[in-house]
Short mmCIF file of C-alpha atoms in Angstrom, two decimals:
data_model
loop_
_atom_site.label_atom_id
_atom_site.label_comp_id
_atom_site.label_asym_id
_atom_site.label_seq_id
_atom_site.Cartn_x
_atom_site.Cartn_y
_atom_site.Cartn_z
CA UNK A 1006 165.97 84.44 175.44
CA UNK A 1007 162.54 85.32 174.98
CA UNK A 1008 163.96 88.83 174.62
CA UNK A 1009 165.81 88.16 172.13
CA UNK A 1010 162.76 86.05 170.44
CA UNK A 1011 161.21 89.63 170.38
CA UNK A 1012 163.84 91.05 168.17
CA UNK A 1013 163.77 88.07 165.78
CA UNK A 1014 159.64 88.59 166.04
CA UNK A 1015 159.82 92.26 165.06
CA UNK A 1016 162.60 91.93 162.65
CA UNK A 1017 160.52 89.45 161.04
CA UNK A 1018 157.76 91.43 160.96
CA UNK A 1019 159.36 94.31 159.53
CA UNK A 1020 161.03 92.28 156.45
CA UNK A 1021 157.41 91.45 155.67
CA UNK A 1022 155.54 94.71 156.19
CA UNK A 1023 158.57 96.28 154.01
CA UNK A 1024 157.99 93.25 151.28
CA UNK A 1025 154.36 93.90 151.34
CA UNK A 1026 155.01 97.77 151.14
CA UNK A 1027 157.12 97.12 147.83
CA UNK A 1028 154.50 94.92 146.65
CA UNK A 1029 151.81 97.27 146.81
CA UNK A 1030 153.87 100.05 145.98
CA UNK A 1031 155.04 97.92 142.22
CA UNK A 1032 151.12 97.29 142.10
CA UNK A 1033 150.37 101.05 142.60
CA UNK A 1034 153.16 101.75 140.20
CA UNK A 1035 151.66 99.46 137.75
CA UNK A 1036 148.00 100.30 137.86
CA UNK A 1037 149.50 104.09 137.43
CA UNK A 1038 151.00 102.97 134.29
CA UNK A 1039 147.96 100.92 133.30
CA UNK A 1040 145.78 104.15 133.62
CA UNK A 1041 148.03 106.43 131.68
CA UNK A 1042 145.53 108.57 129.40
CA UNK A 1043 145.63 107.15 125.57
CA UNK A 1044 147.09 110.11 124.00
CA UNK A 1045 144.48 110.90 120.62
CA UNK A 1046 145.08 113.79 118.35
CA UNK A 1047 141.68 115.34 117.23
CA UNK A 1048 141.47 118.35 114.32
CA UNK A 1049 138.55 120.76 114.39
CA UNK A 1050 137.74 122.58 111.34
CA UNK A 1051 137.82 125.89 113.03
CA UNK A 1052 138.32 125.53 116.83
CA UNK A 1053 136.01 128.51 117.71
CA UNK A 1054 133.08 128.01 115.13
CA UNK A 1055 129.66 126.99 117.33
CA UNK A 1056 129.02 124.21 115.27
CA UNK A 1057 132.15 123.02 116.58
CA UNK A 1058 131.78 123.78 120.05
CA UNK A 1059 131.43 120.01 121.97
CA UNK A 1060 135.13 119.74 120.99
CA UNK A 1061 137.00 122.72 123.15
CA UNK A 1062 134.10 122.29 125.67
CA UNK A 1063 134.34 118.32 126.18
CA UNK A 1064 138.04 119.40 127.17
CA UNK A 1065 137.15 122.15 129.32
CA UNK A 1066 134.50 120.16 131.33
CA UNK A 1067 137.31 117.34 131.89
CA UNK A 1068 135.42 114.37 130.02
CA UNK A 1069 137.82 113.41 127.96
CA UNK A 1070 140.59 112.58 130.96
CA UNK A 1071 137.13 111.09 132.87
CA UNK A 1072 137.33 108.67 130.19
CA UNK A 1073 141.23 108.26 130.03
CA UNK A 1074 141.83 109.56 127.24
CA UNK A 1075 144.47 112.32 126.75
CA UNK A 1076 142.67 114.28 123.70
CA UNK A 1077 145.01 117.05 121.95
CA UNK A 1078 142.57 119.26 119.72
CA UNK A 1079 144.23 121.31 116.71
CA UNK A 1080 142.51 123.75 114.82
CA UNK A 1081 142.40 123.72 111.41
CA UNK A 1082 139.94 126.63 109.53
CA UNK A 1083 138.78 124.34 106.79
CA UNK A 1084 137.15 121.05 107.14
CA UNK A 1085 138.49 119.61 103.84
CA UNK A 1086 142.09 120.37 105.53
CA UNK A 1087 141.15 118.44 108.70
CA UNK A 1088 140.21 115.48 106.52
CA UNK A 1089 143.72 115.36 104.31
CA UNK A 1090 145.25 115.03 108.22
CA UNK A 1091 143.16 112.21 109.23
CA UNK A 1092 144.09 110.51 105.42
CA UNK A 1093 147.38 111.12 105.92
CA UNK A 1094 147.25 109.40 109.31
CA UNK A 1095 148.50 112.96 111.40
CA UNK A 1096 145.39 112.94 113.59
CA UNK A 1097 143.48 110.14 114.87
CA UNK A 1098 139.83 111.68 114.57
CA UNK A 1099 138.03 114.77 112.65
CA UNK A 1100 135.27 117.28 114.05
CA UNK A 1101 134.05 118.15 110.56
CA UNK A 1102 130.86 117.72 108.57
CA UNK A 1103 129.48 114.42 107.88
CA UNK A 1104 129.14 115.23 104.07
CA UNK A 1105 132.82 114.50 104.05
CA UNK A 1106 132.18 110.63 104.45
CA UNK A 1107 129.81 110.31 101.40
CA UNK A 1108 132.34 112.40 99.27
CA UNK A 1109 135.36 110.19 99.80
CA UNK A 1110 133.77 107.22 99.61
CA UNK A 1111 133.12 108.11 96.67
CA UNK A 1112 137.03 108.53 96.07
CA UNK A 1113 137.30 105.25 97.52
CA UNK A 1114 138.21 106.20 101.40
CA UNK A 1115 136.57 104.83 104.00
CA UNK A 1116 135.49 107.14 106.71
CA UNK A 1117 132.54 106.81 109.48
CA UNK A 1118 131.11 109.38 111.64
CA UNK A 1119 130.75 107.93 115.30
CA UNK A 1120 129.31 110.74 117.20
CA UNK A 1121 126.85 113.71 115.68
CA UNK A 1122 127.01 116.94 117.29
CA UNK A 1123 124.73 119.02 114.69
CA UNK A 1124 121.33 118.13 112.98
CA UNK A 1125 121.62 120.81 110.92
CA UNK A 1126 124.69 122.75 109.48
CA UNK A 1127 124.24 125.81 111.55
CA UNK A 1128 125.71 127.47 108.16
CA UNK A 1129 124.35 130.80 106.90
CA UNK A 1130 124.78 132.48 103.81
CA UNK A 1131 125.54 135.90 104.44
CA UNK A 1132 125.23 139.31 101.71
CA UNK A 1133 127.30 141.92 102.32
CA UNK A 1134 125.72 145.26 103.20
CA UNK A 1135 126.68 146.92 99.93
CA UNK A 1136 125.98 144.26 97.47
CA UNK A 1137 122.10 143.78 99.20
CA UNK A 1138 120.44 145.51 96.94
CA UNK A 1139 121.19 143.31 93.86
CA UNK A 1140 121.41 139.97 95.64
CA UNK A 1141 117.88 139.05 96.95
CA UNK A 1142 118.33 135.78 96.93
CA UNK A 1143 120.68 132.86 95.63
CA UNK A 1144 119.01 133.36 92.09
CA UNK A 1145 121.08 136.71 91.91
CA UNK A 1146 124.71 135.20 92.42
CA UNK A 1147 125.70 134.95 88.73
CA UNK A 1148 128.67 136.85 88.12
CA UNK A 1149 129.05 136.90 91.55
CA UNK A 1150 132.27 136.13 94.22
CA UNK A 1151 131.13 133.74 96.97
CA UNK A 1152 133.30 133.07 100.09
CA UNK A 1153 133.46 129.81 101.38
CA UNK A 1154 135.90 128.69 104.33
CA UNK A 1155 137.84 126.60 101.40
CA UNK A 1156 137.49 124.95 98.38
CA UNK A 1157 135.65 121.11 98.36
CA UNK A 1158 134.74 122.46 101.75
CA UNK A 1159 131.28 121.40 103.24
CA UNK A 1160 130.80 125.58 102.75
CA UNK A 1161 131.60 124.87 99.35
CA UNK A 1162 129.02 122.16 98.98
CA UNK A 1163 126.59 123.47 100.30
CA UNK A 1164 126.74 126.85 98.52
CA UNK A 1165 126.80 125.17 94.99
CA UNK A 1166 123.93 123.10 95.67
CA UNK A 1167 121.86 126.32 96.89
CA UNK A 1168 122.97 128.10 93.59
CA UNK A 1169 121.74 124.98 91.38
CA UNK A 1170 118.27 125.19 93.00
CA UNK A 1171 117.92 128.67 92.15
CA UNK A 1172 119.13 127.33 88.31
CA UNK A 1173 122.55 129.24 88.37
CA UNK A 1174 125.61 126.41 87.54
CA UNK A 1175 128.35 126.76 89.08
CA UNK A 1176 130.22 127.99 85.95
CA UNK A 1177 128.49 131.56 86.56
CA UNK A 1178 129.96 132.84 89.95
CA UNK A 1179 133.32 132.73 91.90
CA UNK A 1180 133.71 130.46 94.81
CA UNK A 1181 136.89 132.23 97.18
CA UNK A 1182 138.13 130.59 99.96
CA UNK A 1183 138.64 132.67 102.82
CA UNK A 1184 138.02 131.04 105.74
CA UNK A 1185 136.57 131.30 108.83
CA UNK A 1186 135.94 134.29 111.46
CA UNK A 1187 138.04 137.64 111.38
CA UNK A 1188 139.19 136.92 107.83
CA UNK A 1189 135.76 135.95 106.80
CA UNK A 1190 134.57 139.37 107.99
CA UNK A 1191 137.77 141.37 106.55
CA UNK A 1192 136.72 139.94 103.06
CA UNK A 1193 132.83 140.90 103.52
CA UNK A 1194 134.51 144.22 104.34
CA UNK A 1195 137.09 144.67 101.76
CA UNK A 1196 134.28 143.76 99.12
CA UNK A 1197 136.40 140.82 98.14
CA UNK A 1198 133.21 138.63 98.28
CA UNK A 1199 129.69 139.47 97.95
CA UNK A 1200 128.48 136.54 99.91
CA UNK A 1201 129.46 133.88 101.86
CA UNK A 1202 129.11 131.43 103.80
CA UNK A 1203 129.55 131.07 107.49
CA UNK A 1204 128.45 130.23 111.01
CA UNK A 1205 127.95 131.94 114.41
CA UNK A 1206 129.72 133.66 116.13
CA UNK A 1207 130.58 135.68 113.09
CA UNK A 1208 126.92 135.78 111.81
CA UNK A 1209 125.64 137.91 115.03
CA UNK A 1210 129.46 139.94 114.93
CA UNK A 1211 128.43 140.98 111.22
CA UNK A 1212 125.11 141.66 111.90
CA UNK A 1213 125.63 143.75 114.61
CA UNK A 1214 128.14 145.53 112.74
CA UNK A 1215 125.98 146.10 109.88
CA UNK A 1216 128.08 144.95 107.33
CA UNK A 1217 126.09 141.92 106.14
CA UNK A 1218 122.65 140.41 106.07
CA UNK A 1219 121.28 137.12 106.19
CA UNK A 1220 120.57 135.09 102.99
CA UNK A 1221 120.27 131.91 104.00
CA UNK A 1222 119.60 130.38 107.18
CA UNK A 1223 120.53 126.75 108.09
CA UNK A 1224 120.80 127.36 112.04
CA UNK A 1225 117.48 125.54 112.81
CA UNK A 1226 115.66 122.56 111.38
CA UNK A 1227 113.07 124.98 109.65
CA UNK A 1228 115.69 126.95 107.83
CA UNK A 1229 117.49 124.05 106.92
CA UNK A 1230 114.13 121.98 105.53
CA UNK A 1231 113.17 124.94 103.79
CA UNK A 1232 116.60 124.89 102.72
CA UNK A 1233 117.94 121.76 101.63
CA UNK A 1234 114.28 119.91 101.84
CA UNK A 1235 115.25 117.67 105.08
CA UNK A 1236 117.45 117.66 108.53
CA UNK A 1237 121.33 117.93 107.30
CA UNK A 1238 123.29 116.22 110.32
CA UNK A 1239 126.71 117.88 109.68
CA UNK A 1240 129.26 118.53 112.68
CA UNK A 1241 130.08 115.19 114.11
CA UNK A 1242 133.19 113.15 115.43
CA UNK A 1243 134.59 111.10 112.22
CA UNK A 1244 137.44 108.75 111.83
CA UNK A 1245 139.13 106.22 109.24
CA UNK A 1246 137.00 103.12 109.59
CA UNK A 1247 140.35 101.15 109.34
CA UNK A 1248 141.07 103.09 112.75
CA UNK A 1249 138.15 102.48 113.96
CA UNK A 1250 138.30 98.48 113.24
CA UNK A 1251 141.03 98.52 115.63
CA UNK A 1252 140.87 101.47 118.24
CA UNK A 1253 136.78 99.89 119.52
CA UNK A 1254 137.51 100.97 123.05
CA UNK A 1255 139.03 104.74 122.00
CA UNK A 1256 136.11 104.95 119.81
CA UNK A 1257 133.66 104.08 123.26
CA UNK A 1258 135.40 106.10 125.02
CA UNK A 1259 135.35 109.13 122.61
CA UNK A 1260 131.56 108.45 122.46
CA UNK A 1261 131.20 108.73 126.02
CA UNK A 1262 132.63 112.30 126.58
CA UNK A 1263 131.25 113.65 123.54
CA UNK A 1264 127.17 112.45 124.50
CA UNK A 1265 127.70 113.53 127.91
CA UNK A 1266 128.74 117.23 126.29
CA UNK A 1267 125.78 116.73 124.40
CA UNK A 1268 123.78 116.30 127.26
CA UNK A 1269 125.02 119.20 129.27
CA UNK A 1270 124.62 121.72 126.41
CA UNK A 1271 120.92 120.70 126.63
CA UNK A 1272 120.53 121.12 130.51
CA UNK A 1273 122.18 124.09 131.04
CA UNK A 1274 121.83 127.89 129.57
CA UNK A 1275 124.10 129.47 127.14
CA UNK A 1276 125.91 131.86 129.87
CA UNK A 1277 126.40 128.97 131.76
CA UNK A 1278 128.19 127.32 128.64
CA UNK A 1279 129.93 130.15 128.15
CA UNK A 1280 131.55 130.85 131.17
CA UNK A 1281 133.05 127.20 130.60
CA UNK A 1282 134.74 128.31 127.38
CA UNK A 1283 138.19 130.30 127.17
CA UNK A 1284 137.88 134.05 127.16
CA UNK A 1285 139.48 134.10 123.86
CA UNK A 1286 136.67 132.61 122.28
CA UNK A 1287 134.44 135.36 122.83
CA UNK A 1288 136.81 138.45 123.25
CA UNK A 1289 135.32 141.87 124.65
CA UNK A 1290 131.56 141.19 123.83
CA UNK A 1291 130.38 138.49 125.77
CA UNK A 1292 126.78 139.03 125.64
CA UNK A 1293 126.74 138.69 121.85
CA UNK A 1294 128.83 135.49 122.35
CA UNK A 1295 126.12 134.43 124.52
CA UNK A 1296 123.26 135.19 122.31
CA UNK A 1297 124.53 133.73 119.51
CA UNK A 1298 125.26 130.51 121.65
CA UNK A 1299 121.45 130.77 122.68
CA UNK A 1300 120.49 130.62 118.66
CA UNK A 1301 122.31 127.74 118.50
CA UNK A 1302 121.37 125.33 121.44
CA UNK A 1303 118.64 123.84 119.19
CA UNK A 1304 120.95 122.60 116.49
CA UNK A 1305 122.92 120.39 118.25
CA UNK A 1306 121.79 116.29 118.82
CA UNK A 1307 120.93 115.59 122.46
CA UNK A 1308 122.42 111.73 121.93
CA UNK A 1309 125.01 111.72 119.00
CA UNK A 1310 122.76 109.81 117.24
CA UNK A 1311 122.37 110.25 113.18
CA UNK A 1312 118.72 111.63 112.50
CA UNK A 1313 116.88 109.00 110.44
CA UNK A 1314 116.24 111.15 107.20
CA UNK A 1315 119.91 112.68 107.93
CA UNK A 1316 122.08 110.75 105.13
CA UNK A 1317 119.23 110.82 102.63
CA UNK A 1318 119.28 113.98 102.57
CA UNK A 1319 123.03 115.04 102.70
CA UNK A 1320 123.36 112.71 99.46
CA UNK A 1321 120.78 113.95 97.88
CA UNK A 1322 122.77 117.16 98.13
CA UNK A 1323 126.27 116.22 96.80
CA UNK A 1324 125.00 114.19 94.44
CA UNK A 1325 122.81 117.17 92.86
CA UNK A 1326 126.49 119.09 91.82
CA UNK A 1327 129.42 116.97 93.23
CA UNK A 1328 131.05 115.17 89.70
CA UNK A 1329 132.61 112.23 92.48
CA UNK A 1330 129.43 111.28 94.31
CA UNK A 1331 126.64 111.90 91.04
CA UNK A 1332 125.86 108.70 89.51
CA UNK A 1333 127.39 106.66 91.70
CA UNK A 1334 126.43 103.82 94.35
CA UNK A 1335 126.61 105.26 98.06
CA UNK A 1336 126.84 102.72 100.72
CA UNK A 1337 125.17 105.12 103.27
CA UNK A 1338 125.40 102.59 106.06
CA UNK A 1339 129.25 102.64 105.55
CA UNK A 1340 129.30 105.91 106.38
CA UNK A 1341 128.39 106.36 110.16
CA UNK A 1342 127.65 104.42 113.02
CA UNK A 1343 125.41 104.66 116.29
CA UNK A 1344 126.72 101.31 117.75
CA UNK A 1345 129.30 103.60 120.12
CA UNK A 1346 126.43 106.35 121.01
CA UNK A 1347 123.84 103.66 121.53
CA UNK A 1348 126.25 102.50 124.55
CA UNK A 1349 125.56 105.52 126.37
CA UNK A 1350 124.12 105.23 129.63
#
């Protein structure tokens, strides 16, 4: 009998240990569910541009699945491309210049930068070799071809408003689009631009080359106040404010990974940055990658924050040349946010 009792004992306990087995495996299986990543589709304007760099390297140091997030980046060369995505709803988010924000609200679109990367546009308008001797400075361009990456590009912006400083309109030279790194260089090459504008790596791959010369150069905060006459915050994380309305957590979440790459591109060295990235990104020369990387460190934010005399001055910019933003009222505040970098431990 008492036997027997045994049995029923263990049999009993068995049925419960297997009940509480299934319960905690459904919980498991639930809680997996629960933490699936949130699957967000991000376009770059030009994946391996330095000014865009916090993207690819956000993924490759894993923040983005820290957060739970499940980030696809896509590469598109022009930034004015990127943003027709996001309008057309295709991608969620843009890594693209801030100036973009003040130009369509002025077209009545509502987008707001949530995270910036550069305090300055790390742009720099480069002469080729041959046409040096009769380009001295952005007074000369008249009758000239300028490359940009595309047309109502932030390239494009920003090389119209350096023309109309130096009093040439933008009636009296070519702007080409040929975007961004080998076919940049193939058109400074083929002569089928005699400037242009661009960013690093190309910049130290043409000047090592010899086949172009520095203008213009926006890659620090001097350059770019003697420049444009202030900071210009320009890469950053942007996004429909509609979006952004409804995706608050994505948005803190985006925030997150993208400070913390902030942080780490300010605490370690450019080779150790580089040896994070894909070899593909800097090819057979690495040391050049790595010195141009070095000449870069300074422009990026160490917070995500918008400098203080930032939007002033982009605005001032656009609405200098740019027929949709001149004349009219610019609700600057509407155009970026700190609220999700402010968060930031």
């Amino acid at each position: 009998m008492k036997h027997g009792f045994g049995v029923a004992t263990r049999a009993v306990r068995i049925a419960v240990a297997a009940s509480l087995a299934l319960g905690v495996g459904a919980s498991v299986a639930n809680g997996a569910r629960a933490a699936e990543p949130e699957k967000l589709t991000i376009m770059v304007g030009g994946m391996t541009k330095l000014i865009y760099l916090p993207a690819r390297l956000t993924e490759q140091l894993g923040y983005f699945k820290a957060e739970g997030l499940d980030v696809e980046l896509l590469s598109q060369p022009a930034g004015v491309d990127a943003e027709n995505e996001l309008l057309a709803g295709a991608v969620q988010a843009v890594v693209g210049f801030y100036d973009h924000s003040i130009d369509l609200q002025a077209k009545g679109k509502e987008v707001k930068a949530i995270v910036v990367f550069g305090q300055v546009p790390g742009e720099v308008e480069m002469v080729g070799s041959k046409a040096a001797g009769s380009i001295k400075s952005m007074a000369d361009v008249k009758g000239k071809t300028l490359g940009v990456t595309g047309l109502g590009s932030s390239t494009s912006f920003l090389t119209q408003y350096l023309a109309r400083l130096q009093g040439v309109a933008s009636s009296q030279y070519t702007l080409l689009p040929v975007g961004a790194d080998n076919s940049f260089i193939a058109a400074i090459k083929q002569e089928r631009i005699d400037a242009g504008m661009t960013t690093e790596p190309t910049v130290s791959q043409l000047l090592k080359s010899g086949d172009a010369r520095v203008l213009v150069d926006m890659r620090s905060v001097e350059g770019t106040r003697a420049a444009l006459g202030g900071t210009y915050p320009a890469s950053s994380l942007y996004v429909q404010s509609a979006w952004l309305d409804g995706h608050k957590d994505e948005a803190a979440k985006l925030a997150r990974a993208f400070v913390r790459t902030l942080q780490y591109l300010h605490t370690h060295s450019a080779d150790e940055i580089a040896a994070q990235m894909p070899k593909d990104y800097y090819g057979s020369d690495k040391q050049l990658y790595v010195s141009a990387l070095k000449a870069s460190l300074p422009m990026y934010t160490a917070d995500g924050k918008m400098p203080a005399d930032g939007p002033g001055t982009v605005l001032k910019v656009l609405g200098a040349f740019n027929p949709s933003v001149k004349g009219k009222h610019i609700d600057l505040s509407r155009t970026y946010t700190n609220d999700f970098v402010n968060q930031v431990k």
